[in-house]
Structure formats: C-alpha cells, structure tokens
Coordinates of C-alpha atoms in Angstrom, one line a residue:
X46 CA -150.3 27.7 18.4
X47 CA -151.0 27.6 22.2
X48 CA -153.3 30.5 21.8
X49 CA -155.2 28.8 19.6
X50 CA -158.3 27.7 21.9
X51 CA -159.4 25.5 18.7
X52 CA -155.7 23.6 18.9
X53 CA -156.3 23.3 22.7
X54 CA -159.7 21.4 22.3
X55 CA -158.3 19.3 20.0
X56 CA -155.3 18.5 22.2
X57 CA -157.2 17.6 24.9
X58 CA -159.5 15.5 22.9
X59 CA -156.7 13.5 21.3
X60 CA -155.1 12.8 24.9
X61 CA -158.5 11.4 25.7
X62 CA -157.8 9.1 23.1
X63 CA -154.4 7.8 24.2
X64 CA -152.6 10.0 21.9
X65 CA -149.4 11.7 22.9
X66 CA -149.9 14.9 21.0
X67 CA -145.7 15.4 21.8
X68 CA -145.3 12.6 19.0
X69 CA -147.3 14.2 16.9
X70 CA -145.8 17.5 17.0
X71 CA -142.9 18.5 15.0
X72 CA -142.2 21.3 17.5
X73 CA -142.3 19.0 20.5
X74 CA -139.9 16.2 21.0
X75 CA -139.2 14.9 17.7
X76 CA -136.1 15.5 16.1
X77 CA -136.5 17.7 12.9
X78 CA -133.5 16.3 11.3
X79 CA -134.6 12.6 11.6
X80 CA -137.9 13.0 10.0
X81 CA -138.1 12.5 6.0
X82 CA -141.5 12.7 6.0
X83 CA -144.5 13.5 7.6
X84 CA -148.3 13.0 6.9
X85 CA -151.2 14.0 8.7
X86 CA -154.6 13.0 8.2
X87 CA -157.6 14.0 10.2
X88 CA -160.0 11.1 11.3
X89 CA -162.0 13.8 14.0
X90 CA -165.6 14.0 13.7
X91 CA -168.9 14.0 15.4
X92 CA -168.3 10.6 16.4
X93 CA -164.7 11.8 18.3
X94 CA -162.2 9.5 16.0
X95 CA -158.5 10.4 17.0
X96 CA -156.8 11.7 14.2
X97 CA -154.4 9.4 12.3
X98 CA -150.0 10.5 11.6
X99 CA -148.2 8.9 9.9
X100 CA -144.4 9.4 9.8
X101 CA -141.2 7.9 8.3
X102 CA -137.8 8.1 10.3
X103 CA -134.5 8.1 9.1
X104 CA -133.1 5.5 11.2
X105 CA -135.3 3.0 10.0
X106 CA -132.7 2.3 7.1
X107 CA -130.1 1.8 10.8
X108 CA -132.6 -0.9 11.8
X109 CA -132.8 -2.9 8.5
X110 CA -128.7 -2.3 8.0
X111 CA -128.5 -4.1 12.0
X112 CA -131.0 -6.7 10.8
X113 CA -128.7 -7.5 7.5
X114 CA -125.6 -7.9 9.5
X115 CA -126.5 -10.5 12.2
X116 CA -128.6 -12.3 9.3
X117 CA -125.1 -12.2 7.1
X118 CA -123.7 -13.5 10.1
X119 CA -125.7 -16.5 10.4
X120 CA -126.4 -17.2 6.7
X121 CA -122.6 -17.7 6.1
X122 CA -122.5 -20.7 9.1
X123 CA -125.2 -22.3 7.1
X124 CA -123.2 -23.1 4.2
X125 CA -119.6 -23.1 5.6
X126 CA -119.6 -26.6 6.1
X127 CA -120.8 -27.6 3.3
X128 CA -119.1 -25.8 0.4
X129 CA -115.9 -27.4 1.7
X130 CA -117.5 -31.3 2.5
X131 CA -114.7 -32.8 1.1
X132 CA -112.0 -31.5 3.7
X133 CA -114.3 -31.7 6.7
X134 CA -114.6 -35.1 5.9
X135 CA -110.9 -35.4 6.3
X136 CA -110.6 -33.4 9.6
X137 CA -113.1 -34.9 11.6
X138 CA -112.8 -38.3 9.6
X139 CA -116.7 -39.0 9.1
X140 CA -118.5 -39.3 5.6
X141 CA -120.1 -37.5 3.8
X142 CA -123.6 -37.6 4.2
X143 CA -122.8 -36.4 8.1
X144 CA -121.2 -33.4 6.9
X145 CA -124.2 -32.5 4.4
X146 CA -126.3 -32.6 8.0
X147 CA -124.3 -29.3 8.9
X148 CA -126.3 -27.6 6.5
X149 CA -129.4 -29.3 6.8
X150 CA -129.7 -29.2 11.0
X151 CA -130.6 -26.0 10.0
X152 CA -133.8 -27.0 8.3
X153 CA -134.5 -29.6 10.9
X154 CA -134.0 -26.9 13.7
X155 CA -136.5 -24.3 12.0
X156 CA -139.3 -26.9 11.9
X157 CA -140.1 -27.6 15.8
X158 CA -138.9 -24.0 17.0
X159 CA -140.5 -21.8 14.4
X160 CA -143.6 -22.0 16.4
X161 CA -142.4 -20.7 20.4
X162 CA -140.4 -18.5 18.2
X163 CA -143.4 -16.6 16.1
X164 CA -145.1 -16.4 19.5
X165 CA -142.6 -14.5 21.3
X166 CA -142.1 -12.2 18.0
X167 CA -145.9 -12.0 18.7
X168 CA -145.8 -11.2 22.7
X169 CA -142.2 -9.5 23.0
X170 CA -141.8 -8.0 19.7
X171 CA -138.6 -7.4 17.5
X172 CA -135.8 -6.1 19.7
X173 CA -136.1 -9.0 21.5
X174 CA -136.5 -11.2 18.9
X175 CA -132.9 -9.6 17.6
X176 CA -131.5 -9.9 20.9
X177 CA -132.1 -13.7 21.0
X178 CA -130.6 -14.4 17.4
X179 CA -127.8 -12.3 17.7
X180 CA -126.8 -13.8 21.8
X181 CA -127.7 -17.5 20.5
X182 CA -125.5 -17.5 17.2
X183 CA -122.8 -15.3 19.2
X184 CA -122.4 -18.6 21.5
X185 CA -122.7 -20.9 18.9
X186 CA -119.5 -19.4 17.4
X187 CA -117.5 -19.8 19.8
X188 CA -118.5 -23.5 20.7
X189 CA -117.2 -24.0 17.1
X190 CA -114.0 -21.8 18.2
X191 CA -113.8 -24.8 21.0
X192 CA -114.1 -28.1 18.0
X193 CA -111.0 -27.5 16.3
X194 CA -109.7 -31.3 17.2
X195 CA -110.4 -34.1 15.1
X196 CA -112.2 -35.9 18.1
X197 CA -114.4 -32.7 18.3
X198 CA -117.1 -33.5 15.5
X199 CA -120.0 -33.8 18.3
X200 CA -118.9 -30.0 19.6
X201 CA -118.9 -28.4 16.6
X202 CA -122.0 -30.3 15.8
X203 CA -123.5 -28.4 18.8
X204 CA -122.3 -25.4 18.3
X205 CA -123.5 -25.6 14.7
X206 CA -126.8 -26.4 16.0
X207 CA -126.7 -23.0 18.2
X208 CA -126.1 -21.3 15.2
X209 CA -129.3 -23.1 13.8
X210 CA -131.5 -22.6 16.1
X211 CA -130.6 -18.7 16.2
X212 CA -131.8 -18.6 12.5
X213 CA -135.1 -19.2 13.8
X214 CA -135.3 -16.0 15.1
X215 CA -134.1 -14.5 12.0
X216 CA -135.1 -15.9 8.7
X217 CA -139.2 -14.5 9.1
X218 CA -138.7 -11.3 10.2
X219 CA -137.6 -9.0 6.6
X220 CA -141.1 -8.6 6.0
X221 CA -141.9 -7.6 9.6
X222 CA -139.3 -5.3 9.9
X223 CA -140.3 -4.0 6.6
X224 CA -143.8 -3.1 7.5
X225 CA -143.5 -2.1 11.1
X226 CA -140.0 0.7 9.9
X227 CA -141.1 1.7 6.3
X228 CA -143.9 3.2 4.0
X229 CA -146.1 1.4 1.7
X230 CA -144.6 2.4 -1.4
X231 CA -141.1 1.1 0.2
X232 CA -142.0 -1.9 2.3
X233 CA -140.9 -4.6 -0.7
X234 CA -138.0 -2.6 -1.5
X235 CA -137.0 -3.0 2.5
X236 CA -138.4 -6.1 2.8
X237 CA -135.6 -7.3 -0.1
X238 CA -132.9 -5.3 2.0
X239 CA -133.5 -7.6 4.6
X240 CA -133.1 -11.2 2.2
X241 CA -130.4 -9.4 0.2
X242 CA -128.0 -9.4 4.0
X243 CA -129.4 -13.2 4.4
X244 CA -127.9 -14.0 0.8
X245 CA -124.6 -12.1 1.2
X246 CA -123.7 -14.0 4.0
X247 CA -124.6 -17.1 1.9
X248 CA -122.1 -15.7 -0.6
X249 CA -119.5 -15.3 1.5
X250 CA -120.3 -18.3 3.0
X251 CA -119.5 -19.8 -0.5
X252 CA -116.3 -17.8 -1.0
X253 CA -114.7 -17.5 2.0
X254 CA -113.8 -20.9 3.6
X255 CA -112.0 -22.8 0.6
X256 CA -109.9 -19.6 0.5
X257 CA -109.0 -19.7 4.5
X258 CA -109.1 -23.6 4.8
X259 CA -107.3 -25.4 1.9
X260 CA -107.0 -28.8 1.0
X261 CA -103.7 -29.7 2.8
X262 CA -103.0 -33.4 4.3
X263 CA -101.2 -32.3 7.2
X264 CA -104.0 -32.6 9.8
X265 CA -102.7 -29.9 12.3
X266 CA -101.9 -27.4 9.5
X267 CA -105.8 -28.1 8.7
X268 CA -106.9 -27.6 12.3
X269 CA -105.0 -24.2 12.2
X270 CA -106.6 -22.8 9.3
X271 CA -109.9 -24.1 10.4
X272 CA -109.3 -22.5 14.0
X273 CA -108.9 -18.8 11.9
X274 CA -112.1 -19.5 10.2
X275 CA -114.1 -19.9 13.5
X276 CA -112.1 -17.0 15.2
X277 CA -113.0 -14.6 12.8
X278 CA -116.7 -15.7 12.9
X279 CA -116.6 -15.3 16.5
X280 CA -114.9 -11.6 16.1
X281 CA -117.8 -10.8 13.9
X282 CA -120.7 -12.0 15.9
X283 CA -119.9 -10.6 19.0
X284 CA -119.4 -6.8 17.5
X285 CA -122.9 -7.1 15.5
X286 CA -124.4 -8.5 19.2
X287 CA -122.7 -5.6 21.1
X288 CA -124.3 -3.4 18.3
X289 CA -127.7 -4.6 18.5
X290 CA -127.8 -4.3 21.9
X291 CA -127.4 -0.4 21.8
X292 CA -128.7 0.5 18.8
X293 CA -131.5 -1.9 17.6
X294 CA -135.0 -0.9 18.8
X295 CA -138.5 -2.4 18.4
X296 CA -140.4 0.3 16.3
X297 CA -141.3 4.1 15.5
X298 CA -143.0 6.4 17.9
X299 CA -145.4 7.1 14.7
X300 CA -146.4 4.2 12.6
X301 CA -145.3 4.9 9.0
X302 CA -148.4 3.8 6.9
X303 CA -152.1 3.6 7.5
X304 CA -152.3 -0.3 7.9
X305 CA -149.8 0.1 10.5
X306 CA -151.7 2.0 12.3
X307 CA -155.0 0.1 12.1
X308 CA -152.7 -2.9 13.2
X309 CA -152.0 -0.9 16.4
X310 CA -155.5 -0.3 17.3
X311 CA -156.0 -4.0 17.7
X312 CA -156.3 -4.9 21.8
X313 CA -153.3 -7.5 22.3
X314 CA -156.6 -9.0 24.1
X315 CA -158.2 -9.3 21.2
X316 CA -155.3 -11.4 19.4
X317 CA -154.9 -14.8 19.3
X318 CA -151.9 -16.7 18.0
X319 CA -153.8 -20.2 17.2
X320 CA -156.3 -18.5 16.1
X321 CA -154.3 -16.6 13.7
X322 CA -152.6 -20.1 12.3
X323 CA -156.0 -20.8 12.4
X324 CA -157.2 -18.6 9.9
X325 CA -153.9 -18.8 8.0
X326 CA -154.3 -22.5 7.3
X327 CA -158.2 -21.8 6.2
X328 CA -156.6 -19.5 3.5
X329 CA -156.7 -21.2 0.3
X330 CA -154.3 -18.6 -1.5
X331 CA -152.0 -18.4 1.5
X332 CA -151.3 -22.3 1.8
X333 CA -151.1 -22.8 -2.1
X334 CA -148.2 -20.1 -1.8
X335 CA -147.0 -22.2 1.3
X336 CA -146.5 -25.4 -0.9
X337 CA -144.8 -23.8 -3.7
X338 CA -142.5 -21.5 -2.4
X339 CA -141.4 -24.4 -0.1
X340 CA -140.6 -26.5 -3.1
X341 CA -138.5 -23.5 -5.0
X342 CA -136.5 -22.8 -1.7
X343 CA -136.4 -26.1 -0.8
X344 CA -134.7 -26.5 -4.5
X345 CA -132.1 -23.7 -3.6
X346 CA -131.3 -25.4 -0.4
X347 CA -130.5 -28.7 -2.1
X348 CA -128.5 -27.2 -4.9
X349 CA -126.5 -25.1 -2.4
X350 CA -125.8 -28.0 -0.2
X351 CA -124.9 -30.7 -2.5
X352 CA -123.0 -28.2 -4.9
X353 CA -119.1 -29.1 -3.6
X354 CA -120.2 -32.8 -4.3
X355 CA -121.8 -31.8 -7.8
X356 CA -118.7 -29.9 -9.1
X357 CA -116.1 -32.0 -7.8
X358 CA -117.5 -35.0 -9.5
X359 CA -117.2 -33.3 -13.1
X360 CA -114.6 -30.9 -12.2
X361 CA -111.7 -32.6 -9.8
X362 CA -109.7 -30.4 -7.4
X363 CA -111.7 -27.2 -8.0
X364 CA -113.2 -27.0 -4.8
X365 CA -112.1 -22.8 -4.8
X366 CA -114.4 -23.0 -8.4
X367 CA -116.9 -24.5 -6.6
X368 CA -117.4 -22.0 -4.0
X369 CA -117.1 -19.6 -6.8
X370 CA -119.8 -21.3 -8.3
X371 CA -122.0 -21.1 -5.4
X372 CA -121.1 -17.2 -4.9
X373 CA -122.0 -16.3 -8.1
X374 CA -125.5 -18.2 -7.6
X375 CA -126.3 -15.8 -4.2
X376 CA -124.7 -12.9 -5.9
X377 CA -127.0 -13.0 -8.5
X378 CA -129.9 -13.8 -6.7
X379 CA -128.9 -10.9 -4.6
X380 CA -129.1 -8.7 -7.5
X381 CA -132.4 -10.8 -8.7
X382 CA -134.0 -10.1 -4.5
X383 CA -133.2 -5.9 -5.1
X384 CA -134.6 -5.8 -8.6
X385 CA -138.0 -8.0 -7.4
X386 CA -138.3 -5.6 -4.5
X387 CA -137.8 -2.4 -6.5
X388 CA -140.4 -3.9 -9.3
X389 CA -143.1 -4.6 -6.7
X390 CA -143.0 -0.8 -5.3
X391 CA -143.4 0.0 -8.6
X392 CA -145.9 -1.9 -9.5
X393 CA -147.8 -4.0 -7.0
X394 CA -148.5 -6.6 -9.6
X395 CA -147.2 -9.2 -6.6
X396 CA -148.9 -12.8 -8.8
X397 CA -147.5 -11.9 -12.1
X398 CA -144.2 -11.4 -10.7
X399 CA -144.0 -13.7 -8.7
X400 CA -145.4 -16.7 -11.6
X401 CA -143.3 -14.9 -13.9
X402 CA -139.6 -15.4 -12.2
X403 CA -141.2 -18.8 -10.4
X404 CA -141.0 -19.9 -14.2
X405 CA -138.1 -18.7 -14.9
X406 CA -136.4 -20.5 -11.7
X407 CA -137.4 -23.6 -13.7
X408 CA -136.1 -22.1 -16.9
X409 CA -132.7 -22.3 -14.8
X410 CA -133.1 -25.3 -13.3
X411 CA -133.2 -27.1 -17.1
X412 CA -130.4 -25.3 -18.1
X413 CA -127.7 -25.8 -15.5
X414 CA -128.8 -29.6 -15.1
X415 CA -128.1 -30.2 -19.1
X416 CA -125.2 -27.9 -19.1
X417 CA -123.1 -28.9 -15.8
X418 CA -121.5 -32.0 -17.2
X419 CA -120.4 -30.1 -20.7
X420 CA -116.7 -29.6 -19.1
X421 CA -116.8 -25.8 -19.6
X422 CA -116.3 -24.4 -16.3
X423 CA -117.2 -20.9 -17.4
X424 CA -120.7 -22.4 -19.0
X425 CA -121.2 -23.7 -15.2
X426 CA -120.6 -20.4 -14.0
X427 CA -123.0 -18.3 -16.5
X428 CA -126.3 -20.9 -16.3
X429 CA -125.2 -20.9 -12.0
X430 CA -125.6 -17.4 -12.5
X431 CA -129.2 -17.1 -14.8
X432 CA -130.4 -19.8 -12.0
X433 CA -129.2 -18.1 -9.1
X434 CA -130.3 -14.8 -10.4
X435 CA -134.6 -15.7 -10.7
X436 CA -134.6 -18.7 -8.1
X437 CA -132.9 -16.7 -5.2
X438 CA -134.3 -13.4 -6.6
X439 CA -138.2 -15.0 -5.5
X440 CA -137.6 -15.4 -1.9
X441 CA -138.6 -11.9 -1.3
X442 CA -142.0 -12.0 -3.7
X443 CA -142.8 -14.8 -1.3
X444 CA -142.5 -12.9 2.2
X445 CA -144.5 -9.7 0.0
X446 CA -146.8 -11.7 -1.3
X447 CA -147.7 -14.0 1.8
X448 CA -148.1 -10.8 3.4
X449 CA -150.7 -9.2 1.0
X450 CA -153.1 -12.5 0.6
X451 CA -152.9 -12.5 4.9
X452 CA -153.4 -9.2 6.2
X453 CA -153.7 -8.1 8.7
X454 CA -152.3 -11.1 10.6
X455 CA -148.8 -10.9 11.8
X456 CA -146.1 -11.0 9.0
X457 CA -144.0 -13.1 11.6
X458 CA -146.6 -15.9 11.3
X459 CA -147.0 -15.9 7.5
X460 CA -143.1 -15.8 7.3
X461 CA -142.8 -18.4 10.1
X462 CA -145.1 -20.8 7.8
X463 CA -143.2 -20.1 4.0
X464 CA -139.8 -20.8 6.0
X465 CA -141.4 -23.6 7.7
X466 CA -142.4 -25.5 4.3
X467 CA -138.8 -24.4 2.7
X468 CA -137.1 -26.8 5.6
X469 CA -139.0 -29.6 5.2
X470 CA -139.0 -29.6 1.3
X471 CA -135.1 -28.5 1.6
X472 CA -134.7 -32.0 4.1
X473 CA -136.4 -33.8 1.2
X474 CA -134.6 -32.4 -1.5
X475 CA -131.5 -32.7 -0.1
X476 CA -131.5 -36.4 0.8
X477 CA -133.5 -37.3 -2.6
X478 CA -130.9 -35.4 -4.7
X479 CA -128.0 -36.6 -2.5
X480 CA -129.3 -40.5 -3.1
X481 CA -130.3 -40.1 -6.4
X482 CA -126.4 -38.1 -7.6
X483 CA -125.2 -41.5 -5.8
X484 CA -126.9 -43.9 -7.6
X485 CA -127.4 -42.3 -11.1
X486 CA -125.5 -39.1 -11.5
X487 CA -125.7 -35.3 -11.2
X488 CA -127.7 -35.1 -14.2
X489 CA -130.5 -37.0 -12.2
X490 CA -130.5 -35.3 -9.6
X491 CA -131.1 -32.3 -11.2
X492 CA -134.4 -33.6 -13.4
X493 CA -135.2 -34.4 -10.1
X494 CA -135.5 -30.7 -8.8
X495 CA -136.6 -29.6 -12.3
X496 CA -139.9 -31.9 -11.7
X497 CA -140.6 -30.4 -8.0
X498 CA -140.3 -26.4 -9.5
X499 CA -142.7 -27.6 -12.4
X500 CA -145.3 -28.3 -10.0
X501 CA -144.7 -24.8 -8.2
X502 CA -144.5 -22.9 -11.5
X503 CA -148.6 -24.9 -11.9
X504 CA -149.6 -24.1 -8.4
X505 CA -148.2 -20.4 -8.1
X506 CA -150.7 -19.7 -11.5
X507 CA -153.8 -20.7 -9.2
X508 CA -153.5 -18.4 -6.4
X509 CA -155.8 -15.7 -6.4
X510 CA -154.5 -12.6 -6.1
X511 CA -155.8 -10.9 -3.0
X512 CA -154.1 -7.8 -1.7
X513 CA -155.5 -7.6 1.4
X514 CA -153.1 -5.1 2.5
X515 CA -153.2 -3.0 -0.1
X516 CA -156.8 -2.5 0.1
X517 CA -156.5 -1.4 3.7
X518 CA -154.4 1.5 2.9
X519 CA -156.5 2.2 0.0
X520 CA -159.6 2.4 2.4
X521 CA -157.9 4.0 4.9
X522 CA -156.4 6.8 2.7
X523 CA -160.1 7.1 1.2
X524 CA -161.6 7.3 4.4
X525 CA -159.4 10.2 5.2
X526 CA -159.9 12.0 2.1
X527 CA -163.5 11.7 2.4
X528 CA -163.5 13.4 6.1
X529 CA -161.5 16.6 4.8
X530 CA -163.8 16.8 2.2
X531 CA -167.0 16.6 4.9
X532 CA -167.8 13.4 3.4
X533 CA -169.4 10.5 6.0
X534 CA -166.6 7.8 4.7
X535 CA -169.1 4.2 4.2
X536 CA -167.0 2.2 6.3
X537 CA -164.3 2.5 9.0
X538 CA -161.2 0.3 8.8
X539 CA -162.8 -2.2 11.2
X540 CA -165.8 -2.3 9.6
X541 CA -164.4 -4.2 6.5
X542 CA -162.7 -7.7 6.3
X543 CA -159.2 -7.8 5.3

C-alpha cells in the first residue's frame, strides 16, 4: 500500500483536510481486536471532500457499563429515604412531609442547575461531565456517613442534597452517550442501557434499606443499622469514582455513524448554547413532548415517593412489602426500558411507540388506584408490576424520541429539558398527591395522577413525527452511495435542514 502513488495522493489530500489517516487505517494504530466493525465511505471528488469512516469500538459497551454504575449509585440515594419514611421519621424525630423532601430536593436541585450543567456537557464534554457526578455524589456519601445522630437531620439533609445535585450531571446524558459510543441501528438499545442502570439503582433503592434498617424502637440500635447503610454507599461510590477516573473516556477516535460525524464538522464557533434552547423552545413537536413526558415521569416520581405512606395506610407493618412493592415497579419497568429500546432498533416507529405504552401507563395508573385498597397484597404487587412495567418502560422513548424531532442539536440539551419538566411536574405531583391522600385517601390520590397521564396520553397523539436524525443518516448514506456510483449527490449534509 505505500507503493501505491494513487494511496499516497489521497493520503496527503486527506491530511490537508485534518484527517489523521493513522485512525483510519486498520494497519496503523488501531487495535484489530477492538474493532467490531468498520465502514468506509468515500466522499472525494472534484470538489476535494475528505472521505467519511465510520467505526464501532468494543469498549463502548465499557463506557455505557461505567455510566450504569455511578447512575445506580445515585438513583438508589433518591429513594432511600423515602421507601423507609416512617423510621426516619423516628430517628431524626421530624414529620413526615420533611422526610418526603429527601426525595423531592432531587427534583428541586435539577431545575436551577440543569442549565450550567448542559453547558459544560456542551464546552467540556462527557468525561468530565462523569467526573463531576461521580466526585460530587462520592462526597455526598460520606457527609451522610457523618448524620448518623438524631440531632444530625440538617447534615444528612446536605449531604442528601450533594447527592442531588450530582444527578444533574447524570440523568440527560443516556442518550448522549448513546449517540456519541454506538451505531444507528443500536443507539436506542444503548440509550435504554443507560436508564435500565438508573432504574436498578431505584430498585435496590426500594429493596435494600427496609432490609438493612428495621423498624426497632431502640434509637442507638437504629443509628447502627442506619450507619451500615451509608457505609456501604460510601464503599460503593468511591470504587465506581476511582473507576471512572481511569477508565471512562469522552468518545471514539472514529465517530460510529454518519450523523456523528456531520455533528463533528460543526465549528464549536459556530455553536451557540442559547441559541440552541432557542430553537428548541421554537419546536412545536419537541415542547409538546416536553409537557407530557414531564407529566408521566413526574407521575412515577410521585408514586415512588409517597408509596411507603400508600401501603402502610392499607397494609400496617409491611414496610419490607412496601419496598417490594416499589422493586417490582423499577424491575419491571427495567424490563419495559430494554424491550422499548430493542423495539425502536427494530423498528424506528418512535410516535407509535411511544403513544402506544404512554396509554398503557394510564391503563396502569386506573388499575392499581382501584385495586390497592382490595387487601390482597399479591393483587398490589401484580397491577405495581403492569404499571411499572409501561410507565418506567417510556422514559427511554422519551430521550429517543426528543432526540429524533431535535437533531442535530445536542442530545444533552433536549435531555436537560424532558428531565427539567419531569422535576417540576414530579414537585407538583408529589405535594398534590401527598395533600390530597391526607385529606381524602389513597384512592384520590391516585385519580388524581390518572387525570394528569390522560392529558399526556392526548398530547403525545399530536406530535408530529419528525425524525430528523434519521433522515440525516439516510442522506448521508445516500450521498455516499451516489459518489461510488459517479453520481453528483443533490445535496451535501449541510445543505439540508435537519
């Protein structure tokens, strides 16, 4: 091949255009055994167009398993509070609606800081993005490791906060993980990789502390079990931070689809980031999925919160049940998340999904509210389970979706938006529901939520289905077929509005 004086033109011309022909060579630097796959399309012609690679890596299923871990990590904080209100309430002797704020400071927290925090994803890019979460919610553990007194509430208060304000960092970026690591016809399957880590630690989150901290009156007994909780946490954080560190990096030599590589070309001069919220909030598709996956989300959030405080009042003294109850909702809805992912790879029908299990969320929603008060515990558990499965089983057809109707702008930005409207609608729901099970049941409360995903269900089924990204790689694959062929292409990838 370096005899070849044809190869040697080309090489020279490609460096001319800021390629590094050593990344594009097989035979060069790049490791044989780490490359799945490899496709090359030539883009050169009269008018000097570098040619275009595309290539998948193998340890871009390292980055995504790194990404699930500190996610788990932080998900299971969330709802550790919560799932055991009743003997928090005891330890640090305050009421109840203080303890329900341990779950929602996390909305709260997301609202203001989502914004600094899609920037710098913007300006510094994902390793540091991960470095951030994972160094933030590694000190917020161990300020709760510090809390374990009764007189303590305002420490572990702040160190639940830390642990808030380092799911900023985290709860946008699956789907800009998934398109900056993995191929088009995997992205959503990625993409539900990355929510599927989010809702295990949920799960755990659910399981885990009424088994390591029960219900026993002796107040230093109490403090010792909650001290293992919040030691183990700790252990955990600070290994997946160590790991990150070494072993989590911001993306591929080689872009692994053709959008990804059009969204390269841009100059960073050239980007905004208010002009990209900009154009975002001008997208009438976009902001109608904004609203309504905020209100399913925000539905989930309530549910999970208030769940300890809905099956205790029907079901006395099964606080384990409850967080049994609350791990078969994530586990399901993990299952739900894979499945949706899978589906969309499949098929890239990204509306119809996404009305059809929106729909069936409120399907869900129905059944458990008239079914929670029957006295069956195992009833609870199987409609927990249809609900958990479709409502949790949507968050990832939102990030895939958002992504599609607002190409080519960032996928940290669209994410930063859906999350955005999730904690605000989760705040809402979770004080309504919280007032309304006080004053006039769980039964209520529920019809309550069951109204909100009606609406959603109605406004999901008017957003037009534009797949913006999609069409990019469609052109840009066209392009390159038409250019083997000899064929003047009608348009470069510039050329056309995404």
């Amino acid at each position: 091949m370096g005899d070849n004086p044809d190869f040697d033109n080309k090489a020279i011309k490609e460096e001319k255009n800021g390629l590094d022909l050593r990344k594009t060579n097989p035979s060069k630097s790049v490791d044989m055994e780490e490359q799945i796959e490899c496709t090359s399309i030539s883009n050169e012609n009269q008018d000097n167009r570098p040619s275009t690679t595309t290539r998948l890596y193998k340890r871009r299923w390292v980055m995504v398993f790194l990404f699930s871990c500190y996610s788990l990590c932080n998900a299971f904080q969330w709802i550790q509070y919560g799932i055991i209100n009743n003997i928090f309430m005891k330890f640090y002797n305050v009421d109840s609606f203080t303890i329900d704020w341990m779950s929602m400071v996390y909305m709260l927290t997301y609202i203001p800081f989502i914004w600094p925090v899609s920037w710098l994803l913007d300006k510094k890019g994902l390793r540091f993005i991960a470095l951030m979460a994972t160094a933030i919610n590694c000190l917020g553990t161990w300020i709760k490791v510090a809390s374990v007194r009764s007189n303590l509430f305002w420490v572990t208060m702040l160190g639940q906060f830390a642990s808030s304000l380092s799911q900023v960092f985290i709860l946008g970026m699956p789907s800009r993980l998934a398109s900056v690591w993995f191929g088009s016809e995997e992205v959503s399957t990625a993409c539900s990789i990355g929510v599927f880590g989010n809702q295990l630690g949920i799960a755990i989150g659910f399981l885990v502390p009424p088994i390591l901290v029960p219900n026993v009156d002796n107040i230093d007994e109490l403090a010792y079990h909650i001290s293992i909780m919040f030691y183990i946490t700790a252990g955990v954080a600070t290994v997946i931070f160590i790991l990150v560190v070494f072993m989590f990096q911001e993306k591929p030599e080689i872009p692994p689809t053709l959008a990804q590589v059009q969204a390269r070309s841009i100059p960073p001069e050239e980007y905004s980031y208010l002009a990209s919220i900009l154009r975002l909030l001008r997208n009438l598709p976009f902001m109608l999925l904004v609203i309504s996956y905020g209100l399913n989300v925000g539905c989930f959030y309530a549910v999970s919160t208030l769940l300890n405080r809905m099956i205790i009042e029907h079901y006395p003294g099964e606080e384990v049940n409850a967080g049994r109850i609350g791990l078969t909702i994530v586990i399901a809805g993990m299952v739900g998340s894979l499945i949706c992912g899978i589906w969309l790879d499949k098929t890239k029908t990204y509306k119809q999904t996404t009305l059809a299990v929106y729909l069936l969320s409120l399907v869900g929603m129905v059944v458990y509210a008239f079914t929670l008060n029957l006295g069956h515990l195992w009833v609870v558990f199987v409609t927990s389970g249809a609900l958990g499965f479709f409502m949790t089983g949507y968050l990832p057809l939102g990030f895939e979706f958002a992504v599609e109707l607002t190409f080519p702008e960032c996928e940290g930005t669209s994410s930063g938006l859906l999350n955005c409207s999730a904690q605000i609608f989760g705040i809402i729901f979770t004080i309504g529901q919280g007032k309304i099970i006080e004053h006039f049941g769980t039964f209520a409360g529920n019809i309550f939520l069951c109204v909100f995903l009606l609406i959603g269900t109605i406004m999901t089924a008017f957003i037009k289905s534009d797949l913006r990204r999609q069409k990019a790689n469609h052109l840009a694959e066209t392009q390159a077929a038409s250019k083997q062929d000899g064929i003047s292409p009608p348009a470069t990838l510039k050329e056309v509005k995404v």
